[in-house]
Amino acid sequence: MNDARKDTQEQADFRQYCRDWLNANAPEPPQVRLPQTPLEIMTTEQMDYLRPWQKAAHEAGLVGADYPEDCGGGGRNDCQRIANQEMHAHGTPFFPNVIGLGMAAPTVFHHGSEELKRELLPGLLSGEDIWCQGFSEPGAGSDLASVQTFAERDGDNWVINGHKVWTSLAHFAEWMILLLRTDKSDKYNGLTYFVVPIRSALGNGVTVRPLIKITGETGFNEVIFEHLVVHDRYRLDDVGKGWQVAMTTLLHERGAGTLVTPTAGGMRNTKGESTSRAAMASALIALATKAHRNGKLASEDPVIRDKLMSLFIRQEGLRQSQRRAQVQALTDHPMRIPLQGKLLMTEIQQESAALALEIEGMASSLYLADENAPESGKWPLSYMNSFGMTIAAGTSEVQRNILGERVLGLAKSK
Amino acid sequence: MSQPNNFGFGEEEQMLADAAARYFAEQLPVDQLHKLVADNPDPHRDKHSPWAEAQWREMVELGWTQLAVPEDAGGLGMPAVGVAGLMEQAGRAAFPGPLLSTLCSTYVLAHCNGEGAVAAFEAIIEGHAITLAMTDQYGSWNAADTDVSYADGSLNGTACFVQDANRSDSFIVSARGPNGIGLYWVSKGAAGVAIACDAIVDLTRDQARVSFSDVSAVELSAQGTGQEVLDSARPALLMLLAADMVGAAEWQLQTTVEYAGTREQFGHSLGFFQAVKHPLVDLMIMIDHAKSLVYNAACALDTEPENALQFALMAQSAACDAAAYGCSRSVQYHGGIGFTWECYVHLYFKRQKHSEMWLGDGAYQREQLAQLLIEDRSIA
Ligand SMILES: Cc1cc2nc3c(=O)[nH]c(=O)nc-3n(C[C@H](O)[C@H](O)[C@H](O)COP(=O)(O)OP(=O)(O)OC[C@H]3O[C@@H](n4cnc5c(N)ncnc54)[C@H](O)[C@@H]3O)c2cc1C
């Protein structure tokens, strides 16, 4: 309700349209168990449920609302936010093409030729083409600019050799955004950015091998390139400008970009329970009022109470800071609050899960396959998965470097 | 009711905050503050602490001390977010004067319906400073645990840990009578009032035991209603103190960041080292949380009173955490110089430690919040 207050006429109409459409068309809950986030999609059954949902939402205009129509978008003004709010409120499933929507689309949009945008964006937005991100390598993680996978020019083509790791969704992906070295003598200016069709090249220059996560799930991969030939038209921006293009990707990955990423749900798990942040806090209270600890309820234990409230306060603090970031008079440095977002969201999530384990006590030892596991083993899974979030997309340590340097103006660490 | 997106922080509020920032920068920069309040390091110095009386008088002229007095009582009736903005600046300047006490008293008076409240508001408008005398010998954070009793129109007993006792003109006293807690207004000069200064760590504050011996008092809130009045005013008190602490913590952050940017060791400025850089980032984040929660609580006071207590407890908990971390990091990262009387960080260190305790520390606020959220489950 709150969200509707400041709508423009276009937004208000669109909001109503989204509500009506969702009421009539939101998908039935799946028969298969869905993972906690799209980054752990493992099976074709999961994909076969999620892909048609994104396609339907795209056809209805709820995905890509702000992109131009000739790119497969809705050509609206600042309406993706509205669709997101309505999809979250409705508790729809999430979209499978997260990396495409969140990172590849804005990068292609800002740096691709008109021709490339028209060619790639419609399939990306509809989810027909799943995208993945080939940035990290065995030797290049936090220090991303040290990537070594090499592209050598050969007339109108480039020949790619090297090794990418942790590539989420590569096992389903048709396309990859790829950061490559084109000049070994210059760390930052020796990088060039490409979009590459990998599915069609499997077994023919591209090998995708799944990596197994700490949770036992798959979802990310290593990708090997051996003499893969790619046409120059798939280059984004100039040769040597790869680092600048990658910054556009990273800014959007960390939620600080210019284009609003289409996101839906993930708000309800397979049983239809809400997993929003506020709901998560009350879920923890509910958990504590059931779990036993040292002869009484966990919710009566002073240490648990203190930790619960600390968490609550941090969550509310984050929410209110995001609100305050919109009030210029109450902020000094414009990036001071936005740059905290990724770090805080992921650390609070991690703390929540850690506290849930503490509240569950011995029962937190029970995992997914145990019929006695509280909430089907959700919390041990969440706790392990939370480290994916504090490591990926710029580790918490790297985020603190960025905040210290860009906001507080402290000297750059090596 | 729901809150406006901008916390109700409009043009007027911004003008006031800007004016306050300018005022303190010009009239009470930290070197001058240090000269004023820290002239004598001797732990056994005179218990009477010097304060910025001239600046207090100017604030009265500027109307700042009556900002929160309701319009129908003749005051300015400014929304609480505006008052929070002023308090944040006063905290940032570590202002040594009865501004916080008087604003807190104003919010208590706003819930009193006795005859005396009208007169007390008039006194504030005329420039009087009023403070709260409601703490018992054990420093209980529940003002109902008073050691002052009321019978037959007069007060007897002692209120401890009274803030700004010497700098104020009168007291709002919480006292227990046969029919429960009532609130009474007593002039500092009234017969039977005796003030014994505490020797305190904080150089910017003033604190005393105030004893009452057969003191005749004006009733602000009748016996049996005092607790309710204090409960109603508590969100405002917590919010004001938290705003003061957020301002002071921001000073600690900026001062330490500046030092970490200039002082060099091992061929680098201190801020280059992540053992310094990352904690300063964490301090910034804690301050930002606290500040956002303060404005949320302030806005709730006027637009969403049913949630004001919950939000104020959150704000004060966050402010206490930020203050504690700001104290420890600001001294530590100044090294040896930070351990001296000469370095200004001690002024804020001492003020913040004092503030952390005045209305209950962070853990206390969280337990209060737990009672609201877990036992009452009054959560949205
Ligand atoms: C679940 C998951 C999904 C991922 N998906 C993708 C994907 O789709 N595509 C992709 O390209 N990559 C992906 N990644 C990779 C991710 O971006 C990297 O793991 C991340 O950038 C960290 O790099 P690293 O693993 O090499 O760790 P390292 O950089 O080796 O870091 C190891 C530790 O050292 C710390 N450290 C490193 N440098 C510094 C410094 N300067 N200061 C302080 N501490 C430092 C780090 O914070 C970390 O704690 C994914 C990772 C995970 C966990």
CSV table of N, CA and C in Angstrom, one decimal, chain B residues 231-293:
chain,number,residue,atom,x,y,z
B,231,ASP,N,6.1,7.4,30.9
B,231,ASP,CA,6.1,6.4,29.8
B,231,ASP,C,5.8,7.1,28.5
B,232,SER,N,4.9,8.0,28.5
B,232,SER,CA,4.5,8.6,27.2
B,232,SER,C,5.7,9.5,26.7
B,233,ALA,N,6.4,10.1,27.6
B,233,ALA,CA,7.5,11.0,27.2
B,233,ALA,C,8.8,10.2,26.8
B,234,ARG,N,8.9,8.9,27.2
B,234,ARG,CA,10.1,8.2,27.1
B,234,ARG,C,10.6,8.1,25.6
B,235,PRO,N,9.8,7.9,24.6
B,235,PRO,CA,10.3,7.8,23.3
B,235,PRO,C,11.0,9.1,22.9
B,236,ALA,N,10.4,10.3,23.3
B,236,ALA,CA,11.1,11.5,22.9
B,236,ALA,C,12.4,11.7,23.6
B,237,LEU,N,12.5,11.3,24.9
B,237,LEU,CA,13.7,11.4,25.7
B,237,LEU,C,14.8,10.6,25.0
B,238,LEU,N,14.5,9.3,24.7
B,238,LEU,CA,15.4,8.4,24.1
B,238,LEU,C,15.9,9.0,22.7
B,239,MET,N,14.9,9.5,22.0
B,239,MET,CA,15.3,10.0,20.6
B,239,MET,C,16.2,11.2,20.8
B,240,LEU,N,16.0,12.1,21.7
B,240,LEU,CA,16.8,13.3,21.8
B,240,LEU,C,18.2,12.9,22.2
B,241,LEU,N,18.3,12.0,23.2
B,241,LEU,CA,19.7,11.6,23.7
B,241,LEU,C,20.4,10.9,22.5
B,242,ALA,N,19.7,10.1,21.8
B,242,ALA,CA,20.3,9.3,20.7
B,242,ALA,C,20.8,10.3,19.6
B,243,ALA,N,20.0,11.4,19.4
B,243,ALA,CA,20.4,12.3,18.4
B,243,ALA,C,21.7,13.0,18.8
B,244,ASP,N,21.8,13.4,20.1
B,244,ASP,CA,23.0,14.0,20.6
B,244,ASP,C,24.2,13.0,20.4
B,245,MET,N,24.0,11.7,20.7
B,245,MET,CA,25.1,10.7,20.6
B,245,MET,C,25.5,10.5,19.2
B,246,VAL,N,24.5,10.5,18.3
B,246,VAL,CA,24.8,10.4,16.8
B,246,VAL,C,25.7,11.5,16.4
B,247,GLY,N,25.4,12.7,16.8
B,247,GLY,CA,26.2,13.9,16.4
B,247,GLY,C,27.6,13.7,16.9
B,248,ALA,N,27.7,13.4,18.2
B,248,ALA,CA,29.0,13.2,18.8
B,248,ALA,C,29.8,12.1,18.1
B,249,ALA,N,29.2,11.0,17.8
B,249,ALA,CA,29.8,9.9,17.2
B,249,ALA,C,30.4,10.3,15.8
B,250,GLU,N,29.6,11.1,15.1
B,250,GLU,CA,30.0,11.6,13.8
B,250,GLU,C,31.3,12.4,13.9
B,251,TRP,N,31.4,13.2,15.0
B,251,TRP,CA,32.6,14.0,15.2
B,251,TRP,C,33.8,13.0,15.5
B,252,GLN,N,33.5,12.0,16.3
B,252,GLN,CA,34.6,11.0,16.5
B,252,GLN,C,35.1,10.4,15.2
B,253,LEU,N,34.1,10.0,14.4
B,253,LEU,CA,34.5,9.4,13.1
B,253,LEU,C,35.3,10.4,12.2
B,254,GLN,N,34.8,11.6,12.0
B,254,GLN,CA,35.4,12.5,11.1
B,254,GLN,C,36.8,12.9,11.6
B,255,THR,N,36.9,13.1,12.9
B,255,THR,CA,38.2,13.5,13.5
B,255,THR,C,39.2,12.3,13.4
B,256,THR,N,38.8,11.1,13.6
B,256,THR,CA,39.7,10.0,13.5
B,256,THR,C,40.1,9.7,12.0
B,257,VAL,N,39.1,9.9,11.1
B,257,VAL,CA,39.4,9.7,9.7
B,257,VAL,C,40.4,10.7,9.3
B,258,GLU,N,40.3,11.9,9.7
B,258,GLU,CA,41.2,13.0,9.4
B,258,GLU,C,42.6,12.6,9.9
B,259,TYR,N,42.7,12.2,11.1
B,259,TYR,CA,44.0,11.8,11.7
B,259,TYR,C,44.6,10.6,10.9
B,260,ALA,N,43.8,9.6,10.6
B,260,ALA,CA,44.2,8.5,9.9
B,260,ALA,C,44.7,8.8,8.4
B,261,GLY,N,44.2,10.0,8.0
B,261,GLY,CA,44.6,10.4,6.6
B,261,GLY,C,45.9,11.2,6.6
B,262,THR,N,46.3,11.7,7.8
B,262,THR,CA,47.5,12.5,7.8
B,262,THR,C,48.7,11.9,8.5
B,263,ARG,N,48.5,11.2,9.6
B,263,ARG,CA,49.6,10.6,10.3
B,263,ARG,C,50.1,9.4,9.5
B,264,GLU,N,51.5,9.4,9.3
B,264,GLU,CA,52.1,8.3,8.6
B,264,GLU,C,53.0,7.4,9.4
B,265,GLN,N,52.9,6.1,9.2
B,265,GLN,CA,53.8,5.1,9.8
B,265,GLN,C,54.1,4.0,8.7
B,266,PHE,N,55.2,3.5,8.8
B,266,PHE,CA,55.6,2.4,7.8
B,266,PHE,C,55.5,2.9,6.4
B,267,GLY,N,55.6,4.2,6.2
B,267,GLY,CA,55.6,4.7,4.8
B,267,GLY,C,54.2,4.9,4.3
B,268,HIS,N,53.2,4.8,5.1
B,268,HIS,CA,51.8,5.0,4.6
B,268,HIS,C,51.0,5.7,5.7
B,269,SER,N,49.9,6.4,5.2
B,269,SER,CA,49.0,7.0,6.2
B,269,SER,C,48.3,5.9,6.9
B,270,LEU,N,47.9,6.1,8.1
B,270,LEU,CA,47.3,5.0,8.9
B,270,LEU,C,46.1,4.4,8.2
B,271,GLY,N,45.3,5.2,7.5
B,271,GLY,CA,44.1,4.7,6.9
B,271,GLY,C,44.4,3.7,5.8
B,272,PHE,N,45.6,3.6,5.3
B,272,PHE,CA,46.0,2.6,4.3
B,272,PHE,C,45.8,1.2,4.9
B,273,PHE,N,46.1,1.0,6.2
B,273,PHE,CA,46.1,-0.3,6.8
B,273,PHE,C,44.6,-0.7,7.2
B,274,GLN,N,44.3,-1.9,6.8
B,274,GLN,CA,42.9,-2.3,6.9
B,274,GLN,C,42.5,-2.5,8.4
B,275,ALA,N,43.5,-2.8,9.2
B,275,ALA,CA,43.2,-2.9,10.7
B,275,ALA,C,42.7,-1.5,11.2
B,276,VAL,N,42.9,-0.5,10.5
B,276,VAL,CA,42.4,0.8,10.8
B,276,VAL,C,41.2,1.2,9.9
B,277,LYS,N,41.4,0.9,8.6
B,277,LYS,CA,40.3,1.3,7.7
B,277,LYS,C,39.0,0.6,7.9
B,278,HIS,N,39.0,-0.7,8.1
B,278,HIS,CA,37.8,-1.5,8.2
B,278,HIS,C,37.0,-1.1,9.4
B,279,PRO,N,37.6,-1.0,10.6
B,279,PRO,CA,36.8,-0.6,11.8
B,279,PRO,C,36.2,0.8,11.6
B,280,LEU,N,36.9,1.7,10.9
B,280,LEU,CA,36.3,3.0,10.7
B,280,LEU,C,35.1,2.9,9.8
B,281,VAL,N,35.2,2.0,8.8
B,281,VAL,CA,34.0,1.8,8.0
B,281,VAL,C,32.9,1.3,8.8
B,282,ASP,N,33.2,0.3,9.7
B,282,ASP,CA,32.1,-0.2,10.6
B,282,ASP,C,31.5,0.8,11.5
B,283,LEU,N,32.4,1.7,12.0
B,283,LEU,CA,31.9,2.8,12.8
B,283,LEU,C,30.9,3.7,12.0
B,284,MET,N,31.3,4.0,10.7
B,284,MET,CA,30.4,4.8,9.9
B,284,MET,C,29.1,4.1,9.7
B,285,ILE,N,29.1,2.8,9.5
B,285,ILE,CA,27.9,2.1,9.3
B,285,ILE,C,27.0,2.1,10.5
B,286,MET,N,27.6,2.0,11.7
B,286,MET,CA,26.9,2.0,12.9
B,286,MET,C,26.2,3.4,13.1
B,287,ILE,N,27.0,4.4,12.8
B,287,ILE,CA,26.4,5.8,12.9
B,287,ILE,C,25.3,5.9,12.0
B,288,ASP,N,25.4,5.5,10.8
B,288,ASP,CA,24.4,5.6,9.8
B,288,ASP,C,23.1,4.9,10.2
B,289,HIS,N,23.2,3.7,10.8
B,289,HIS,CA,22.0,3.0,11.3
B,289,HIS,C,21.4,3.8,12.4
B,290,ALA,N,22.2,4.3,13.3
B,290,ALA,CA,21.7,5.0,14.5
B,290,ALA,C,21.0,6.3,14.0
B,291,LYS,N,21.6,7.0,13.1
B,291,LYS,CA,21.1,8.3,12.6
B,291,LYS,C,19.7,8.0,11.9
B,292,SER,N,19.7,7.0,11.1
B,292,SER,CA,18.4,6.7,10.3
B,292,SER,C,17.3,6.4,11.3
B,293,LEU,N,17.7,5.6,12.3
B,293,LEU,CA,16.7,5.2,13.3
B,293,LEU,C,16.3,6.4,14.2
